Every structure is written in C-alpha cells, then in structure tokens.
mmCIF file of C-alpha atoms in Angstrom:
data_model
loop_
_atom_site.group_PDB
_atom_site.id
_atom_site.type_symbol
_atom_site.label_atom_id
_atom_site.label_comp_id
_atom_site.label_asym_id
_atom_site.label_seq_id
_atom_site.Cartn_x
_atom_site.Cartn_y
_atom_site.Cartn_z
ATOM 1 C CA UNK Q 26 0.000 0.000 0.000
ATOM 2 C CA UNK Q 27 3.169 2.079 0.539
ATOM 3 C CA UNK Q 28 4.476 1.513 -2.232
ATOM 4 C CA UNK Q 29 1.751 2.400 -4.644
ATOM 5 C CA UNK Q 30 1.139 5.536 -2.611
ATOM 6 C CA UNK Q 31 5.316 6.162 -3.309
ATOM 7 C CA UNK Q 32 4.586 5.452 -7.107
ATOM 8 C CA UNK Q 33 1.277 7.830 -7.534
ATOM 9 C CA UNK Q 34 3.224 10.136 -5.951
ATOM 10 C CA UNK Q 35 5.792 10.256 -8.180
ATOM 11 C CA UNK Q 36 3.404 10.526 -10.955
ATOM 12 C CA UNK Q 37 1.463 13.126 -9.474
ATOM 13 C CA UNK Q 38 5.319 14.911 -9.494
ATOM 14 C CA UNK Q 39 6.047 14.284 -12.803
ATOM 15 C CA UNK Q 40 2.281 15.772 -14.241
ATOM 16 C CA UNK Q 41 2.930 18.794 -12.158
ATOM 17 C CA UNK Q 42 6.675 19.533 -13.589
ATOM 18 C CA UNK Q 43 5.652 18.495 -17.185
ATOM 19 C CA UNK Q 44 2.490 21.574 -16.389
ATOM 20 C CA UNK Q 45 4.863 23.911 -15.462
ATOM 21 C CA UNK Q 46 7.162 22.877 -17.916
ATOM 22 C CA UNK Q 47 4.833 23.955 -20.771
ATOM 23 C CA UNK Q 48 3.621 26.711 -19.319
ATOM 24 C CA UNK Q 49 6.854 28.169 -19.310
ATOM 25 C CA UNK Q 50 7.261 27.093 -22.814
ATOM 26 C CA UNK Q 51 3.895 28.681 -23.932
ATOM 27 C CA UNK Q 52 5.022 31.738 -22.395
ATOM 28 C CA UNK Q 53 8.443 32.090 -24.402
ATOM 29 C CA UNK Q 54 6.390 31.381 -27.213
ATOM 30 C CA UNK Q 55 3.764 34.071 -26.447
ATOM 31 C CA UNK Q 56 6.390 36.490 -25.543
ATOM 32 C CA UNK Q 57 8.238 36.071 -28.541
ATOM 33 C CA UNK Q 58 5.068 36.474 -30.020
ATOM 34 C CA UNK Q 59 4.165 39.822 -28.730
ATOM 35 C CA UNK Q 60 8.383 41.024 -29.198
ATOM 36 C CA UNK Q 61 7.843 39.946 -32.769
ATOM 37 C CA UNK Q 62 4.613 42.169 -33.083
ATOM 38 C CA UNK Q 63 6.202 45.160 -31.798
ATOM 39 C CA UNK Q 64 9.117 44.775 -33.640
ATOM 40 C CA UNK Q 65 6.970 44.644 -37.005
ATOM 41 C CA UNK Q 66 4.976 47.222 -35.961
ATOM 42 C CA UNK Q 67 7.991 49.727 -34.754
ATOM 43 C CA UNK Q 68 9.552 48.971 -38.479
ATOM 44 C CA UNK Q 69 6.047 50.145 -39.841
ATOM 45 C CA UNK Q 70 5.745 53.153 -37.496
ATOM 46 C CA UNK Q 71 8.699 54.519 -38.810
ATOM 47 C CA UNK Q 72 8.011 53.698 -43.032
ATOM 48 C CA UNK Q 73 4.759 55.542 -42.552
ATOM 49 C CA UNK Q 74 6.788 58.353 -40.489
ATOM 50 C CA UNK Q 75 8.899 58.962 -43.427
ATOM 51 C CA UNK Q 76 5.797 58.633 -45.626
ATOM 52 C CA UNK Q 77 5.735 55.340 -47.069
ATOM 53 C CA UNK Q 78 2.407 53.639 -46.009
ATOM 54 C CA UNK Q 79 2.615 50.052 -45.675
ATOM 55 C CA UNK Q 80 -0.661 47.928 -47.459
ATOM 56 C CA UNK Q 81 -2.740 45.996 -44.723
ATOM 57 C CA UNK Q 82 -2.158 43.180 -47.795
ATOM 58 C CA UNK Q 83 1.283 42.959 -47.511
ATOM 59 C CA UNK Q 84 2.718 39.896 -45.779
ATOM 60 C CA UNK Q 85 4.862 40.775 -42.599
ATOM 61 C CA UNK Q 86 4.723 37.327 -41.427
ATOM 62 C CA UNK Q 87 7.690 35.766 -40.293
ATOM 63 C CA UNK Q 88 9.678 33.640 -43.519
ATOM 64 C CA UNK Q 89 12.487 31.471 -44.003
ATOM 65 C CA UNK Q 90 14.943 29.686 -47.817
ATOM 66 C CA UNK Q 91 18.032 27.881 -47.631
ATOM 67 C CA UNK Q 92 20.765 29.039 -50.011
ATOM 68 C CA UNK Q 93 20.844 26.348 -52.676
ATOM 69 C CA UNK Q 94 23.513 25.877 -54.934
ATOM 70 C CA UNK Q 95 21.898 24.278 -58.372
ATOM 71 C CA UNK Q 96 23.853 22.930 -61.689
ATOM 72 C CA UNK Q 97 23.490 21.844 -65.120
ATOM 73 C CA UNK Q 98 23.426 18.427 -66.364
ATOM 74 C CA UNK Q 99 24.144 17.422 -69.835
ATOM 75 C CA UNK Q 100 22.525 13.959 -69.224
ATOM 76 C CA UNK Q 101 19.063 15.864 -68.067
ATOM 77 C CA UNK Q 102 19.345 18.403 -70.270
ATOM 78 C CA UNK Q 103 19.523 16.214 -73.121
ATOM 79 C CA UNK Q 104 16.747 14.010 -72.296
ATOM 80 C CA UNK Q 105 14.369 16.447 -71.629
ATOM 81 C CA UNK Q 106 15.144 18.416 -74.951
ATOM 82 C CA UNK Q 107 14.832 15.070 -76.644
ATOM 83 C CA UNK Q 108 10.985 14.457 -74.705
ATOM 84 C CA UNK Q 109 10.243 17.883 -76.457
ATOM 85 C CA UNK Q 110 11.878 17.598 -79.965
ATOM 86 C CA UNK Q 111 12.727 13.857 -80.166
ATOM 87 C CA UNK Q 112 15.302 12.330 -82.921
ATOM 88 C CA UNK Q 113 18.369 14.543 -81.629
ATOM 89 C CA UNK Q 114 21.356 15.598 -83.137
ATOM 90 C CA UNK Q 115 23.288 17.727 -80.588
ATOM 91 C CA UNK Q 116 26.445 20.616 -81.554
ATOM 92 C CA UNK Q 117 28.622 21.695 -78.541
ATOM 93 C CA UNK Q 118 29.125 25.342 -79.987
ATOM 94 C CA UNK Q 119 31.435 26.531 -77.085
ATOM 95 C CA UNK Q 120 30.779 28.848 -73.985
ATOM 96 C CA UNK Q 121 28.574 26.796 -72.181
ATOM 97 C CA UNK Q 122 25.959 26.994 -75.447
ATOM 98 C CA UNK Q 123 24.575 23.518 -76.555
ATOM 99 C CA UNK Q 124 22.526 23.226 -80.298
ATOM 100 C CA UNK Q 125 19.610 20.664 -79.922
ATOM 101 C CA UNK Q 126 18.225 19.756 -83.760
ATOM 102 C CA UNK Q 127 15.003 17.499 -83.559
ATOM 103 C CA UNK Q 128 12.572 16.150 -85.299
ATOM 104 C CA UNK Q 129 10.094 19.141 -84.342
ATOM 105 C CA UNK Q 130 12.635 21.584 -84.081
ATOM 106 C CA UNK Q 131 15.617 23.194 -82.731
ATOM 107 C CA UNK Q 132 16.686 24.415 -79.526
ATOM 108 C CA UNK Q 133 19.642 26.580 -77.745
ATOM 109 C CA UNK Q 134 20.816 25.930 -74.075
ATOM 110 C CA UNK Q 135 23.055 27.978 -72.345
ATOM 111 C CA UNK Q 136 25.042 26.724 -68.996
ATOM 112 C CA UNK Q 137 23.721 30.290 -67.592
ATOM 113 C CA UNK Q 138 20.490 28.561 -67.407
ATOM 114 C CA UNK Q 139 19.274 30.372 -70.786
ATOM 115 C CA UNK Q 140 17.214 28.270 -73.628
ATOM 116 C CA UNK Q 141 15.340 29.106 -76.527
ATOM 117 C CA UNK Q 142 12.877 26.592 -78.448
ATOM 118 C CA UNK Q 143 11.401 26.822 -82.096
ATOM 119 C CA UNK Q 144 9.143 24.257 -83.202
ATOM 120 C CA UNK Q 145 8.451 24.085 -86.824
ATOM 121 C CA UNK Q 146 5.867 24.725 -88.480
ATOM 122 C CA UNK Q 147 4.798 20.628 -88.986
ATOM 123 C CA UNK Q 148 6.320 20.149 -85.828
ATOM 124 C CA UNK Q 149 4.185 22.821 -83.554
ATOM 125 C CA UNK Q 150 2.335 20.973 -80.376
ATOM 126 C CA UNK Q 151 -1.225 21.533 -80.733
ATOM 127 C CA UNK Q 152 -3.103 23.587 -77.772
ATOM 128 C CA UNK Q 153 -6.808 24.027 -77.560
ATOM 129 C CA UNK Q 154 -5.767 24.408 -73.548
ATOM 130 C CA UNK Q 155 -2.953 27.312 -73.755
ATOM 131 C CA UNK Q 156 -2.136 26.977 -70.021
ATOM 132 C CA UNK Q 157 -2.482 23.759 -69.714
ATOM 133 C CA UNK Q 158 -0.089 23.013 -72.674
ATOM 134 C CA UNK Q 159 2.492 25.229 -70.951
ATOM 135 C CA UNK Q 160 2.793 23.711 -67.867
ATOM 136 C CA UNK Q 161 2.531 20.042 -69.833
ATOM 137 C CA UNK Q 162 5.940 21.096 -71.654
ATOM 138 C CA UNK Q 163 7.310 22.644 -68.693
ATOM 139 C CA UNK Q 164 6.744 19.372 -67.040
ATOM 140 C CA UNK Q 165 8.696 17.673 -69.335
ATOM 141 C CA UNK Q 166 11.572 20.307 -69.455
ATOM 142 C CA UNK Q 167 12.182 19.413 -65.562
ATOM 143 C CA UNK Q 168 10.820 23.606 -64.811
ATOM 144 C CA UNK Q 169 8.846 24.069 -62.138
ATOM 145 C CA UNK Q 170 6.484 27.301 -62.487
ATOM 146 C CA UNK Q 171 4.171 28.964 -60.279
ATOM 147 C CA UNK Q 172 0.679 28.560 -62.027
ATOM 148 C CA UNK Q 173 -0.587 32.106 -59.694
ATOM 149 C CA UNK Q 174 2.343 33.994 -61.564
ATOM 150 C CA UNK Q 175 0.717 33.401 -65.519
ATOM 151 C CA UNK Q 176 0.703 36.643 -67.515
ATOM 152 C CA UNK Q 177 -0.907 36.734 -70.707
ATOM 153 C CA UNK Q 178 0.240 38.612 -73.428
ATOM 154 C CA UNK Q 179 -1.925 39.383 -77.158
ATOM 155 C CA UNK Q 180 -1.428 40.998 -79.958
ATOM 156 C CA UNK Q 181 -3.430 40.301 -83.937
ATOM 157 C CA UNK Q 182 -1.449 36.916 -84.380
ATOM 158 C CA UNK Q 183 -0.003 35.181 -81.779
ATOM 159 C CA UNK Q 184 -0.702 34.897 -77.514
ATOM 160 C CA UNK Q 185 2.279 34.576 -75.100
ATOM 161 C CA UNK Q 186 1.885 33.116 -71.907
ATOM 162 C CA UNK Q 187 4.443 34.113 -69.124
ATOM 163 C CA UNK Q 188 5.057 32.288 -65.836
ATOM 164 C CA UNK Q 189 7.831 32.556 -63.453
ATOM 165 C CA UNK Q 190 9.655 29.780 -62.466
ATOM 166 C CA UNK Q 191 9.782 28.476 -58.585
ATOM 167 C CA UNK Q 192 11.827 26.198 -56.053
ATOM 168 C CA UNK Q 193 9.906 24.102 -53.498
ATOM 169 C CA UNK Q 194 6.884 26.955 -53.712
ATOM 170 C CA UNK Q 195 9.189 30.112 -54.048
ATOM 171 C CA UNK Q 196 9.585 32.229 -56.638
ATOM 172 C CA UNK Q 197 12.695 32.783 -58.694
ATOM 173 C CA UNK Q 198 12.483 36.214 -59.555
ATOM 174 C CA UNK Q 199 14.549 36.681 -62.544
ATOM 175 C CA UNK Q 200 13.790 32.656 -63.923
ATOM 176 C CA UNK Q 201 10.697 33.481 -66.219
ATOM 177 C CA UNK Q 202 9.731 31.204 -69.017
ATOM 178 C CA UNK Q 203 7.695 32.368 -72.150
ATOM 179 C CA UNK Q 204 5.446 30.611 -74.105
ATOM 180 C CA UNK Q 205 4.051 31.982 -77.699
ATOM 181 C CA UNK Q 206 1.160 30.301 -79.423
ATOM 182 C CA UNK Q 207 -0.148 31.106 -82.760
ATOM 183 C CA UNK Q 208 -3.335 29.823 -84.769
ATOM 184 C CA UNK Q 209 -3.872 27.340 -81.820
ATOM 185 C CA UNK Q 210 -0.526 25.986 -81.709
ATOM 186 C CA UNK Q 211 2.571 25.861 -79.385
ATOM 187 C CA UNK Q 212 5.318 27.811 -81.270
ATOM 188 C CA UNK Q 213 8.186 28.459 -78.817
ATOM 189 C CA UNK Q 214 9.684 28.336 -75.476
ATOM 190 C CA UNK Q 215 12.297 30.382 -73.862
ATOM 191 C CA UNK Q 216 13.662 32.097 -70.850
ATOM 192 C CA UNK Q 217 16.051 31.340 -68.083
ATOM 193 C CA UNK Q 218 15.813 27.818 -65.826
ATOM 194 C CA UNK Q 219 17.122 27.413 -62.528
ATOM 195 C CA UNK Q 220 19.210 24.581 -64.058
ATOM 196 C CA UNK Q 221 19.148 20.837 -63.715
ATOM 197 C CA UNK Q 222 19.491 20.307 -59.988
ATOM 198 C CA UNK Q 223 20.527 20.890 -56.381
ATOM 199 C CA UNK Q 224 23.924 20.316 -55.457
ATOM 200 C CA UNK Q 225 23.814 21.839 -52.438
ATOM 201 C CA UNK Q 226 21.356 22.940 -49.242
ATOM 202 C CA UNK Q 227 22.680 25.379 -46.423
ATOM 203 C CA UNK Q 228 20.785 26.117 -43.567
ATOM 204 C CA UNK Q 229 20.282 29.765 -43.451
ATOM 205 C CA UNK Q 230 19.904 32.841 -41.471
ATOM 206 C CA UNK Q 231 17.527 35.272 -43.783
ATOM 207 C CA UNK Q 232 16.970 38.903 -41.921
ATOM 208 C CA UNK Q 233 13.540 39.085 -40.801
ATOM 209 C CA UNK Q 234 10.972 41.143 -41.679
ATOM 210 C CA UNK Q 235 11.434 44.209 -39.354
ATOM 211 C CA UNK Q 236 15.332 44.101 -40.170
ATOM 212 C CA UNK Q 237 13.999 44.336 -44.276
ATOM 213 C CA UNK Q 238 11.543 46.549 -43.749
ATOM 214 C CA UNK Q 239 14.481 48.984 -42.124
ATOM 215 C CA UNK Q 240 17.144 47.844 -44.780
ATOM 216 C CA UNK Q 241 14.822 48.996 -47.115
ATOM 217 C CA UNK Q 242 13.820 52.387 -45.526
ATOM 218 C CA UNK Q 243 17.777 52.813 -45.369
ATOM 219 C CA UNK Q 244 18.257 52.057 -49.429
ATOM 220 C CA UNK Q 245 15.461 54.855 -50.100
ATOM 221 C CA UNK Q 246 17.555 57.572 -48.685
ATOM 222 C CA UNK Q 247 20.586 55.929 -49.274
ATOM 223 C CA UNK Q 248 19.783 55.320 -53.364
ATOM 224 C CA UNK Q 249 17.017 58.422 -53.464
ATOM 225 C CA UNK Q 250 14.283 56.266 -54.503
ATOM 226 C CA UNK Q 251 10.815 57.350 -53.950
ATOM 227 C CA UNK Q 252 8.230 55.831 -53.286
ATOM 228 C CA UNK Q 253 4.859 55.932 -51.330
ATOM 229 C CA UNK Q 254 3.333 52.601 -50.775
ATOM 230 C CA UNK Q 255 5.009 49.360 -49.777
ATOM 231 C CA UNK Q 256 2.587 47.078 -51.090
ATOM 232 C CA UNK Q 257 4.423 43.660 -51.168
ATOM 233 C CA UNK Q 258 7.069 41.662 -49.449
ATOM 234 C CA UNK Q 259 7.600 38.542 -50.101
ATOM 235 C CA UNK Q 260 10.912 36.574 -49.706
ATOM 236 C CA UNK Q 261 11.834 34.704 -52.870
ATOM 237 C CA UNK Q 262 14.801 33.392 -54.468
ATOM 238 C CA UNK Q 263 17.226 35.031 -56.571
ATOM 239 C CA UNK Q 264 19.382 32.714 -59.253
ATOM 240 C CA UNK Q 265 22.582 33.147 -60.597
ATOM 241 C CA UNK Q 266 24.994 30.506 -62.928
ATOM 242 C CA UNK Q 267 28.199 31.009 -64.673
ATOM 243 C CA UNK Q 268 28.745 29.181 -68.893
ATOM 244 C CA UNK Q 269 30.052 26.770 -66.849
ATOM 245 C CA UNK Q 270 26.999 25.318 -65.675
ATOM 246 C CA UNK Q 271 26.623 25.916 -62.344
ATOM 247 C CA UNK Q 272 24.834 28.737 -60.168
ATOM 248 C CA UNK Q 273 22.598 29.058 -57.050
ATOM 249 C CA UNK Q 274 19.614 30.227 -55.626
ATOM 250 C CA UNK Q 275 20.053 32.852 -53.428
ATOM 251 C CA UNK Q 276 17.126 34.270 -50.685
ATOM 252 C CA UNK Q 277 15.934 37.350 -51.060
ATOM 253 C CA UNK Q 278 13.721 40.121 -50.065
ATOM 254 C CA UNK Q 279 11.170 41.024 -52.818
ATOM 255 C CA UNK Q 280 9.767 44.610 -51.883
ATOM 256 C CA UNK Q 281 6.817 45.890 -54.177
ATOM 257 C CA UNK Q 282 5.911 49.264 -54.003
ATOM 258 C CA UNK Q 283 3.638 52.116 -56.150
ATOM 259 C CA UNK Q 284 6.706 52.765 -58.062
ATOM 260 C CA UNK Q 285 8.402 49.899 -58.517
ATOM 261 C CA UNK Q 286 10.373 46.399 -57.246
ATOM 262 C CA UNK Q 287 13.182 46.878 -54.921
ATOM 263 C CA UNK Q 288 15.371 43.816 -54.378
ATOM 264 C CA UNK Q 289 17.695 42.812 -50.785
ATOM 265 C CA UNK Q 290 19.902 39.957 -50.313
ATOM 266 C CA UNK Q 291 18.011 38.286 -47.578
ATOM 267 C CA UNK Q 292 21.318 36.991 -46.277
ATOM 268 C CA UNK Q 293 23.508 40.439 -46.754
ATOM 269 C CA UNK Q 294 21.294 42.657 -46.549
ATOM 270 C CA UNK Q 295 22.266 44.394 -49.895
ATOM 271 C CA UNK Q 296 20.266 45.657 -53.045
ATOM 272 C CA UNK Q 297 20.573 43.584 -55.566
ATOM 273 C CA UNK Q 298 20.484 44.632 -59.311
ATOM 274 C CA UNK Q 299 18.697 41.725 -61.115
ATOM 275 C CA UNK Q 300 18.484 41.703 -64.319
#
C-alpha cells in the first residue's frame, strides 16, 4: 500500500513539472510572439513616419529559404530536350551553349540557365488548352512554375503566356519562361531555368521582416528612390549561374511598391540589381 502511494506520488510529481514545464514554454512562445509584433509594428511606425504607407495586404509574417547551390546536367538536359523535340542531333558550340536539332525543331541551351525553343511549323504541339499546354511542356523540361504567376500577353497573331519559375513553392524572380502560341498551336519556349538540380542545401539565417523593412527604408535615402506605398514583401529566391553550368539560388527580399520592385539579399542585406 506504501508503495503504490510512493509510485502515484511520483506521478502526481512528474504531471505537475511536465504543467509547469509547458507553461513556461507557452510563455516564451507568447512572448516572442508579442516582441515579434512590436518589432513589425515599430519597423512600420517609422516607413509611414517617413511617408511610405505600408498595405494591410502585404505579408509581414515571419519567412524562411536555404541558399541552394543548383547545376546543369548534360545527361538531363539532353533528355528532356529530346521528350520535347525527339530524334536529336546535338552541336557543342562553345561557352557553355549547346545546339539541340530534332525532329520538331531546334533548340539553344546555355550553362547560364538560358534556352530558346522553335518548333516548326509541322512540328508545332497543338493547344486548344494554352495553359495547360504550358505547364505540360514545362513538365517535361524538368521547370517548375508557379501557375498564380501566368501573364498573358496578345497581340493580332499570336498569344504569349508568361510564368515565373519556382523552387519548393518560391519564386525565382529573374527565372521566367515564355510561351508563344499562334493559330492554336505551341510555337516556342524560352527564358532562363534554374538549371538541372541541387547540389547543395545550407541552412540559413535570412533577416527578418522588421530588419527588411528597415534595410529597405535605409536604401530609399541611401539610393534616393521614392516611393509611397510598400505594397508587397515577399521573400523569394534570386538565381545566378556562370557558362560553366553551375549557379545558385540565393534568398531574397522582394519589396513591391507604387513605383516599382526593390530587391535585398536576404542573407547580406544588400540591393541587388537583377536583371
């Protein structure tokens, strides 16, 4: 009878440290919480005090990427052209710059992640769906693209459809791809790719919101920008790639405003000058 009074004992211990145990860890949470919140809303105090109103739609929720480091792969590159053009003949024309001729056309692919694809005129995909089509070809190119980003372009004889490409649901900000269709009919592809794959995933430290927010207060009088609105943030990725084939995926700050896109280097802190 001792003895199981000894044990509930214990147990009745154990529930009361594991209670205060959480409440303590509820309370950090809530805490940093309620920091975060004033930290935000300090950073937005001061935009608005040096008149740049911040949108009630922009997203100041707290974000994270990993720095990725991405390459090209002959192998991949090749099969995938050869999905989209079939009976190959390849030309290594030097600088990184690889000639595809197929059986539906001919392509260019650049180890800066650049590509251009004409189909001929026998050759041309048909597309009663355009945006359905383009994300079928993508698909086979090994591209991911955000659907949300599709921007349609018209003119008299021919529709382009332009998406931006993404990285585990990110955007790549200066990886677009276009697609042009004429008399129902897929007739190109081009634009920059983020390359074939990852080689490499580093745990990363992006600045926060607050600390962008104030980075980019500090470009505007640094760079004389002007501006009156910040209507966007949103924390993307940013690629870069030598002819050599191989590049990476950098985090950063997108900020949108009335008069413009303003870029930061979510892990410098820097304005970056994409092109």
């Amino acid at each position: 009878m001792d003895s199981l009074k000894v044990k509930n004992f214990i147990i009745l211990v154990l529930l009361i440290v594991n209670a205060v145990l959480l409440a303590v860890v509820i309370s950090d949470r809530l805490r940093g919480d309620e920091l975060w919140d004033q930290s935000v809303q300090g950073a937005v105090a001061l935009l608005e005090e040096n008149g740049i109103a911040v949108s009630a739609d922009a997203d100041l929720s707290t974000r994270s990427l990993n720095q990725r480091g991405v390459a090209r792969s002959p192998e991949l590159e090749r099969e995938a052209v050869d999905e989209v053009l079939g009976g190959m003949t390849t030309e290594d024309r030097g600088g990184g710059i690889i000639y595809y001729g197929g059986t539906y056309g001919e392509a260019i692919f650049r180890g800066t992640g650049g590509f251009d694809i004409q189909f001929s005129a026998s050759g041309a995909p048909e597309a009663e769906d355009m945006e359905r089509t383009a994300l079928e070809y993508a698909k086979k190119l090994g591209i991911s693209l955000l659907e949300s980003s599709c921007r349609t372009t018209s003119s008299d004889s021919s529709t382009v459809l332009t998406y931006t490409c993404a990285a585990d649901g990110a955007s790549i900000i200066n990886c677009t791809v276009e697609f042009r269709f004429m008399l129902g009919r897929l007739y190109s592809v081009s634009g920059t790719r983020p390359l074939d794959y990852v080689t490499s995933e580093t745990d990363s430290s992006v600045i926060d919101v607050p600390t962008a927010l104030m980075r980019f207060l500090e470009l505007t009088r640094e760079k004389g920008h002007i501006c009156s609105e910040l209507r966007g943030l949103e924390l993307c990725y940013a690629f870069s790639a030598s002819a050599s084939g191989e590049g990476s995926l950098t985090p950063t700050w997108l900020v949108v405003t009335d008069t413009g896109e303003f870029y930061i280097n979510a892990l410098t802190g820097r304005e970056e000058v994409l092109a």
